[in-house]
CSV table of C-alpha atoms in Angstrom, one decimal:
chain,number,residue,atom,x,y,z
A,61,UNK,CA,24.3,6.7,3.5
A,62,UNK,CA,22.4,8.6,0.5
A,63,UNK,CA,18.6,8.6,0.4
A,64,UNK,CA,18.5,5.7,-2.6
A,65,UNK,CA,19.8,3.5,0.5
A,66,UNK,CA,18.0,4.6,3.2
A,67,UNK,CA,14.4,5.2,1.7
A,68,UNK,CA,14.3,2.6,-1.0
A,69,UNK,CA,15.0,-1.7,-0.3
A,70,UNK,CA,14.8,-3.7,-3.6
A,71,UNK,CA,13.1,-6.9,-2.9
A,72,UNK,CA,15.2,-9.1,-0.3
A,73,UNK,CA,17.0,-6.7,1.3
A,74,UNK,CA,14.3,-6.1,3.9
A,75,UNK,CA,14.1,-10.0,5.0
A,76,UNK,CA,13.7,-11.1,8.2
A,77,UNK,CA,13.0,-14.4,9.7
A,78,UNK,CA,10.2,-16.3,8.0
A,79,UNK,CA,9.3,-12.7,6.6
A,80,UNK,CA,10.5,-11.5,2.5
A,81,UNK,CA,9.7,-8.2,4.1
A,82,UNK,CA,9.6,-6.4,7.3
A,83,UNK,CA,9.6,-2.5,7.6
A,84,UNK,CA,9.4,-1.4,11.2
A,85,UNK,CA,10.5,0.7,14.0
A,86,UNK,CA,14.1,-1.0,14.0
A,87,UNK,CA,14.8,1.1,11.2
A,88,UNK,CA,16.6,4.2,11.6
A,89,UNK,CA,14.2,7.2,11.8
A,90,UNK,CA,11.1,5.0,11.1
A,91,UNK,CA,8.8,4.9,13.8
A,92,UNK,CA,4.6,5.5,12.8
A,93,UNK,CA,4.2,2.6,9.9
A,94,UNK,CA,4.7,-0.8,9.5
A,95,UNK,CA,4.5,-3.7,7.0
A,96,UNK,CA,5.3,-7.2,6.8
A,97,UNK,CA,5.0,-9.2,3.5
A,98,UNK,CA,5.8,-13.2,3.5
A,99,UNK,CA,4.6,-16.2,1.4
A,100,UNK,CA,2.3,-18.8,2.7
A,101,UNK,CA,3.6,-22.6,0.9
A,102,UNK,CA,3.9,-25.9,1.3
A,103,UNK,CA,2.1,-25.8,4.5
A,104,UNK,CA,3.9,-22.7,6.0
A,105,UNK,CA,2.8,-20.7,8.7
A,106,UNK,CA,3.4,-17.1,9.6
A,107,UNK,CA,3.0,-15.8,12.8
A,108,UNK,CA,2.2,-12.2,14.7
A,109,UNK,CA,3.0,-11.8,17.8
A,110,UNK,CA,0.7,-9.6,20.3
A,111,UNK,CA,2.4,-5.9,20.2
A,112,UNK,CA,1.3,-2.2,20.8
A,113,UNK,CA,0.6,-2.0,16.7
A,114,UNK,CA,-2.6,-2.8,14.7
A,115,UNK,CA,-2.7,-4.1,11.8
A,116,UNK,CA,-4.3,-5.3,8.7
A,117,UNK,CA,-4.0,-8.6,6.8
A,118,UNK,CA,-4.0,-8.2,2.7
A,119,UNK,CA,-3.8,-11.4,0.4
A,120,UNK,CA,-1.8,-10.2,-2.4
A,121,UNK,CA,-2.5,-13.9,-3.9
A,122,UNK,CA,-4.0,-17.0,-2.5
A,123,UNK,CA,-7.0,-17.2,-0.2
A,124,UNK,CA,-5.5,-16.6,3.9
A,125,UNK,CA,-7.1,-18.5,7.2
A,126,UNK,CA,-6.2,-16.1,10.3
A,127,UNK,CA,-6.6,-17.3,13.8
A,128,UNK,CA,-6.4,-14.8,16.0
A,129,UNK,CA,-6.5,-13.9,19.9
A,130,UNK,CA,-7.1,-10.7,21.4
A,131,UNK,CA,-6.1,-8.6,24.1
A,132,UNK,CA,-9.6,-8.8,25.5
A,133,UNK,CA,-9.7,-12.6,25.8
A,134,UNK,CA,-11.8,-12.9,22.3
A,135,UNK,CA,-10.4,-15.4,19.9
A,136,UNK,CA,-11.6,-16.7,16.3
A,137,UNK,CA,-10.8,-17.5,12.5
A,138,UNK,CA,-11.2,-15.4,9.4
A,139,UNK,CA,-11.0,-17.4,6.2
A,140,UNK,CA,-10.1,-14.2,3.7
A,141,UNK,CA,-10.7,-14.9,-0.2
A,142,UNK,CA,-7.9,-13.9,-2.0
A,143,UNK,CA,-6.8,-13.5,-5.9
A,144,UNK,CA,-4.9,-14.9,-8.6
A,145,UNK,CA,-2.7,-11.6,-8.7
A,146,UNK,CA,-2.9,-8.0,-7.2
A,147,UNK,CA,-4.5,-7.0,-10.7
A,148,UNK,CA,-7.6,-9.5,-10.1
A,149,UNK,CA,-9.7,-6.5,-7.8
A,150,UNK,CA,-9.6,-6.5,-3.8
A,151,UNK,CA,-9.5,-9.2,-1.8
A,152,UNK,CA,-11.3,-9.9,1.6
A,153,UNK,CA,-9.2,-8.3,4.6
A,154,UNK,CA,-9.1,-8.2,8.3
A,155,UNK,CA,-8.3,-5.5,10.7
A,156,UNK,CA,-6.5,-6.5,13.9
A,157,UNK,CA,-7.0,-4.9,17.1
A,158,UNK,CA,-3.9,-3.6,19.1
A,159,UNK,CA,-2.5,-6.7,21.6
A,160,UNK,CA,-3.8,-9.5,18.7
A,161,UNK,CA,-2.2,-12.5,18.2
A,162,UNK,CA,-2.5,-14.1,15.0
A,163,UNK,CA,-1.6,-17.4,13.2
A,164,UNK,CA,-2.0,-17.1,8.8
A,165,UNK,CA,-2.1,-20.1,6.6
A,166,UNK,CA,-2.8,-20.9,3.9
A,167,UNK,CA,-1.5,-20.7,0.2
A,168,UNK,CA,0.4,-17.7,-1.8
A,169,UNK,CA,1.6,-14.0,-0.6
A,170,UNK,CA,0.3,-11.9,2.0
A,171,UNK,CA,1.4,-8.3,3.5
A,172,UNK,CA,0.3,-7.2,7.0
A,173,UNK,CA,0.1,-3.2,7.7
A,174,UNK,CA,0.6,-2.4,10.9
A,175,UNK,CA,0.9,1.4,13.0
A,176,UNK,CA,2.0,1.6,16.9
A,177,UNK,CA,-1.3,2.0,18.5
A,178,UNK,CA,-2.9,1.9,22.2
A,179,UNK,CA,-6.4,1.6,21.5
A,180,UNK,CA,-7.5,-1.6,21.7
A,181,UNK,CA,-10.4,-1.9,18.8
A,182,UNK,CA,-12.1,-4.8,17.8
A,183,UNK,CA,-11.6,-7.3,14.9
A,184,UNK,CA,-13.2,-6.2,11.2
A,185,UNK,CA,-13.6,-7.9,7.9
A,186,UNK,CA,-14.0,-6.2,5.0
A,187,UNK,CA,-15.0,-8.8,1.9
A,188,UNK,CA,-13.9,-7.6,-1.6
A,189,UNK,CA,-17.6,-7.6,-2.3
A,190,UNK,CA,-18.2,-4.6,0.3
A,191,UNK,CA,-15.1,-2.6,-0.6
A,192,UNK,CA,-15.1,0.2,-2.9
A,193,UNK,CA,-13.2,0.0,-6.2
A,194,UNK,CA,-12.5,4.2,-6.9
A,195,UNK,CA,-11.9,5.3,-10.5
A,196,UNK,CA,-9.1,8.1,-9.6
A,197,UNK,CA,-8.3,10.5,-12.3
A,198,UNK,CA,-8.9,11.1,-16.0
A,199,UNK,CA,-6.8,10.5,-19.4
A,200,UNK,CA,-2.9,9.1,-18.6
A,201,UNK,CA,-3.6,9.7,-14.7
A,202,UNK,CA,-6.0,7.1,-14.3
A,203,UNK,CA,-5.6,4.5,-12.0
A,204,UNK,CA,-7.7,2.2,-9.8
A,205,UNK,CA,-7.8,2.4,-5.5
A,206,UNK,CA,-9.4,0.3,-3.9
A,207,UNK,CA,-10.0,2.2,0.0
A,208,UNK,CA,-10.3,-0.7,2.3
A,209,UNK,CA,-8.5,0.6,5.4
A,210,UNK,CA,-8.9,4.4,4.8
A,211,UNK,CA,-11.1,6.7,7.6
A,212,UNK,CA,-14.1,6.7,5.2
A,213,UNK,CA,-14.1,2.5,5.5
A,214,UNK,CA,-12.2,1.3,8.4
A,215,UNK,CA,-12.3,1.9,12.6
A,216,UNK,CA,-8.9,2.2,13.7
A,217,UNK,CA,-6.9,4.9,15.9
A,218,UNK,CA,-3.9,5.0,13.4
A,219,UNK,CA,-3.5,3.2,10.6
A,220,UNK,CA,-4.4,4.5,6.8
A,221,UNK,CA,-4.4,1.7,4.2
A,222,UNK,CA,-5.3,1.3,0.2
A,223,UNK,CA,-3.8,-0.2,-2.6
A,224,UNK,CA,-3.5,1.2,-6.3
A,225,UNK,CA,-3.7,-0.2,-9.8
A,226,UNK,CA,-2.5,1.8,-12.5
A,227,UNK,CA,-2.2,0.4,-15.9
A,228,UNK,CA,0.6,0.3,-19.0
A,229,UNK,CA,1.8,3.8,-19.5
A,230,UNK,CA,-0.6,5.5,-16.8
A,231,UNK,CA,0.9,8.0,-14.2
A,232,UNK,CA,-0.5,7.7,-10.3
A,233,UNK,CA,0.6,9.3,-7.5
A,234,UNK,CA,0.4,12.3,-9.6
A,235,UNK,CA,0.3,15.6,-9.1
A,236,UNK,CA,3.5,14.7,-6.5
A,237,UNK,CA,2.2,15.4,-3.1
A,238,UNK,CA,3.0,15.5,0.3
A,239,UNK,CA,2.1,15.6,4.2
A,240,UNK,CA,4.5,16.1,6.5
A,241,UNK,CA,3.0,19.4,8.0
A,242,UNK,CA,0.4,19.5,10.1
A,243,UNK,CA,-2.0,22.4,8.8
A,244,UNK,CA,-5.4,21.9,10.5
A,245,UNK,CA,-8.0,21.2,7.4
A,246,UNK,CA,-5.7,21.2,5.2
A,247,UNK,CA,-2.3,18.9,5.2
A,248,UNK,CA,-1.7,15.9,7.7
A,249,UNK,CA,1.7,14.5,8.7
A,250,UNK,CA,2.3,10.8,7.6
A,251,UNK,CA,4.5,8.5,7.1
A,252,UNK,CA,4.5,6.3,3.9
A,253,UNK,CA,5.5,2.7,3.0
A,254,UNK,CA,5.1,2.0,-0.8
A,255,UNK,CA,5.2,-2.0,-1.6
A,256,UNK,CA,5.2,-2.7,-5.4
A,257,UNK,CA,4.3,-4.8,-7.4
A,258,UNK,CA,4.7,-5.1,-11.2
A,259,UNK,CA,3.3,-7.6,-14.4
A,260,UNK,CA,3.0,-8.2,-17.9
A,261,UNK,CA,-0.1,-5.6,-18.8
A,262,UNK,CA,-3.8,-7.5,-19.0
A,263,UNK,CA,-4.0,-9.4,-22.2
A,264,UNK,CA,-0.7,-8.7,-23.8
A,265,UNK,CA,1.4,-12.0,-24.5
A,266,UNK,CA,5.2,-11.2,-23.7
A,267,UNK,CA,8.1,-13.2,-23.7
A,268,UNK,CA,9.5,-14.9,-21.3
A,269,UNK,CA,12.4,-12.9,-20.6
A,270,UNK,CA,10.0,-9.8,-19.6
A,271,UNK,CA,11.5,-8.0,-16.9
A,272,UNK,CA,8.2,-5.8,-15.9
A,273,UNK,CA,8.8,-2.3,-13.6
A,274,UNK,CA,7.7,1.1,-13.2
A,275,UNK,CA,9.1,4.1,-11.7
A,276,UNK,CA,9.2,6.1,-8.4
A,277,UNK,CA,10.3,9.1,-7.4
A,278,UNK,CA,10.4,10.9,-3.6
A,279,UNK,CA,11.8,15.1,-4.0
A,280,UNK,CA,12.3,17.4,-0.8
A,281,UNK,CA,9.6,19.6,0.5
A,282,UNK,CA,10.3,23.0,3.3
A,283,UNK,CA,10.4,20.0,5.8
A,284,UNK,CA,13.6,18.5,4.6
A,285,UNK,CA,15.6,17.3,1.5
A,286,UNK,CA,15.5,13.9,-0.1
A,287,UNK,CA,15.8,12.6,-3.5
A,288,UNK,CA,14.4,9.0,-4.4
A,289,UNK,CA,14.6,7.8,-8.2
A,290,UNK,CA,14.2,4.8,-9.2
A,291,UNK,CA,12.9,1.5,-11.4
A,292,UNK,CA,10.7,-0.4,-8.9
A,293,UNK,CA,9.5,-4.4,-9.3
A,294,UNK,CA,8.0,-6.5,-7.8
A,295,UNK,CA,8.5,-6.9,-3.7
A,296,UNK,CA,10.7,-3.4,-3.8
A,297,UNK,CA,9.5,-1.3,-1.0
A,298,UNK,CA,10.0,2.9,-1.2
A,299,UNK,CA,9.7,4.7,2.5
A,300,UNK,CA,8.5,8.2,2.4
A,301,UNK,CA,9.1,10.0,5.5
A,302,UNK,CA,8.9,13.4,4.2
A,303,UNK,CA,8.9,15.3,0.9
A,304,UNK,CA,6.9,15.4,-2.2
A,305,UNK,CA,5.7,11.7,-3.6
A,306,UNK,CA,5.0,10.9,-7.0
A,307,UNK,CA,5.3,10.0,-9.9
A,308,UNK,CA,4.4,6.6,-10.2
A,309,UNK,CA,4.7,5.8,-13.3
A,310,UNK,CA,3.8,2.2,-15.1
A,311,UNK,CA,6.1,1.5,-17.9
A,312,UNK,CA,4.3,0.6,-21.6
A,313,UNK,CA,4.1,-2.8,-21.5
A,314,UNK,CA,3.4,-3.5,-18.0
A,315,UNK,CA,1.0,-2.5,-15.2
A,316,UNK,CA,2.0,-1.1,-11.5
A,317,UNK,CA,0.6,-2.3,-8.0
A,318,UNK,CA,1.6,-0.6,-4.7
A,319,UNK,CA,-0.1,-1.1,-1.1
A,320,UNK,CA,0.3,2.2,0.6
A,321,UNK,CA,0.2,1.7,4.6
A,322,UNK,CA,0.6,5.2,6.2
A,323,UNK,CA,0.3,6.8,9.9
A,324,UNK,CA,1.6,9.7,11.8
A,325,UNK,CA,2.0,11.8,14.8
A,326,UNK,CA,-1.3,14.0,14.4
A,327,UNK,CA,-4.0,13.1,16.7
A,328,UNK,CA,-7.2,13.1,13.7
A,329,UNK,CA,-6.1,10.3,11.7
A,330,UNK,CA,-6.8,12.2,8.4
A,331,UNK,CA,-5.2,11.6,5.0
A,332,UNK,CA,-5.0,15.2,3.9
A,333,UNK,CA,-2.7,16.0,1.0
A,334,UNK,CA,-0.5,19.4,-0.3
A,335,UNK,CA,0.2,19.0,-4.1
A,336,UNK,CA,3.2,20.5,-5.0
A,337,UNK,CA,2.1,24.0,-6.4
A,338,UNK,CA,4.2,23.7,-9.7
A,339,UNK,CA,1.8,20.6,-10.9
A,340,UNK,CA,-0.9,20.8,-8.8
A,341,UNK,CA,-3.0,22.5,-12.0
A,342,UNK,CA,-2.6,19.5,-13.4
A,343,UNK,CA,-5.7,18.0,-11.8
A,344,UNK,CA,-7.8,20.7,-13.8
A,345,UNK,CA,-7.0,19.0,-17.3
A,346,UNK,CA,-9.0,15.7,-15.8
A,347,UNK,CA,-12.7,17.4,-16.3
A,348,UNK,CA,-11.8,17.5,-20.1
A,349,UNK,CA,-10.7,14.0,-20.3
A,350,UNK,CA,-12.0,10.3,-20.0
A,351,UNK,CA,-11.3,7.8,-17.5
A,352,UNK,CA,-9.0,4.6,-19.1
A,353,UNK,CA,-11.5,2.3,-20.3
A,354,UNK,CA,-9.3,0.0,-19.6
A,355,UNK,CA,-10.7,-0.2,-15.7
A,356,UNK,CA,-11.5,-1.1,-13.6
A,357,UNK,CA,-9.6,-4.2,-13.5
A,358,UNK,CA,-11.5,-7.0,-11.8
A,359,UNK,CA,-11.4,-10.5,-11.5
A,360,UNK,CA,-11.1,-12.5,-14.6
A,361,UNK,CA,-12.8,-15.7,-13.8
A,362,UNK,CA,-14.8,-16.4,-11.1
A,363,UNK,CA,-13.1,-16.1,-7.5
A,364,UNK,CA,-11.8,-19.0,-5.7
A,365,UNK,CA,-11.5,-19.5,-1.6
A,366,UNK,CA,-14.1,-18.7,0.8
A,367,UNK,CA,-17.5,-17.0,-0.1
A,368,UNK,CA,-19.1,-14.3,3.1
């Protein structure tokens, strides 16, 4: 099997059930992230078992109603307000606690983070409102994060969430990075799940037979080889479980999404980065340059579903 097959699943070959995607420890040499991506229509209903994992539910469109039990006897519902797309700004999101059970419904697409856990932590909800939207980078490296389910924003023993925005013809991911040593201060080791997404760029009119992508690419690293390149649309899913990361790269034309769910083996849960020392210097030609104007991208028309 060569690393284009193992590390990268274009959308539909990860299905599982009721699920479009599933990415867990069932696959081989996978074992510290998880991610489950499934539409909610026509009345459907997703459910999530109670494991040793916690997770976090994301709309990616539509509003989401989750009931949930706990492992402490607590139950409740969260009615999460979603978005017309993934390029609409956050959404609300809910983080739940290791041993949660959890019924969604409600109406579009939704992705579910999860990381083997054995804390048991209690349930959060983070409305868009309250989260962060990060202007990252300068020039042709801009690109917009929003950090609901990093250390800085979110209680949780494992699990490092965010999703990126990076417009027509913008790089992210960039310098290439990685973190699969564990250097105290300065490097963690994690594993990665990359889930894209891709669309015709804000307020271009394209034709129907627009086939919108972006690139990826995954490079080895002193920990191990492995070589990852490829055109990535919309549901594809890239794995990085060692090795430099980056480019991401959206394509003129169209814009890129990707929800990044990572966890590893360290006990600090700390998302700390090595660039890869032949681009690294890179990041010094951002003081000189602008952010895009074009960001942040927010929602276009007033949001729908449930207010705070």
């Amino acid at each position: 099997m060569d690393d284009e097959t193992r590390w990268f699943f274009p959308r539909g070959d990860l299905a599982h059930d009721d699920w479009q995607t599933v990415v867990d420890g069932e696959l081989d040499g996978w074992q510290h992230t998880g991610l489950r991506v499934g539409e909610l229509v026509d009345g459907a209903e997703l459910r999530l078992a109670p494991r040793q994992v916690e997770r976090m539910v994301v709309p990616l469109t539509g509003d989401v109603v989750v009931e949930w039990s706990d492992a402490r006897g607590g139950s409740g519902t969260v009615e999460l307000a979603g978005r017309a797309s993934v390029f609409e700004g956050p959404a609300d999101v809910v983080y739940l606690g290791v041993g949660t059970e959890a019924r969604l419904t409600g109406s579009g697409r939704v992705a579910v983070a999860e990381a083997p856990a054995d804390q048991v932590l209690d349930v959060q909800v983070l409305r868009a409102a309250d989260i962060p939207v990060e202007i990252r980078g300068a020039g042709r490296s801009t690109r917009q994060v929003h950090n609901f389910g990093t250390p800085a924003g979110l209680h949780a023993q494992k699990l490092i969430v965010c999703e990126v925005v990076t417009p027509a013809e913008n790089w992210s991911s960039y310098p290439p990075h990685k973190h699969d040593e564990s250097v105290p201060g300065t490097e963690s080791r994690l594993e990665e799940i990359y889930y894209f997404e891709s669309a015709v760029s804000r307020g271009l009119d394209a034709p129907g037979q627009a086939d919108p992508f972006g690139m990826f690419a995954t490079y080895g690293s002193p920990t191990g080889q492995i070589q990852v390149d490829q055109l990535v649309r919309t549901g594809d899913v890239a794995l990085v479980p060692f090795g430099y990361h980056g480019p991401a790269v959206a394509a003129p034309g169209y814009d890129l999404y990707y929800l990044n769910v990572m966890a590893g083996p360290d006990p600090e849960r700390a998302w700390l980065i090595t660039d890869d020392p032949a681009h690294g210097w890179v990041r010094s030609q951002w003081e000189s340059q602008d952010p895009d104007p074009r960001l942040p991208y927010l929602p276009s028309a007033a949001p729908k579903g449930p207010r705070p």
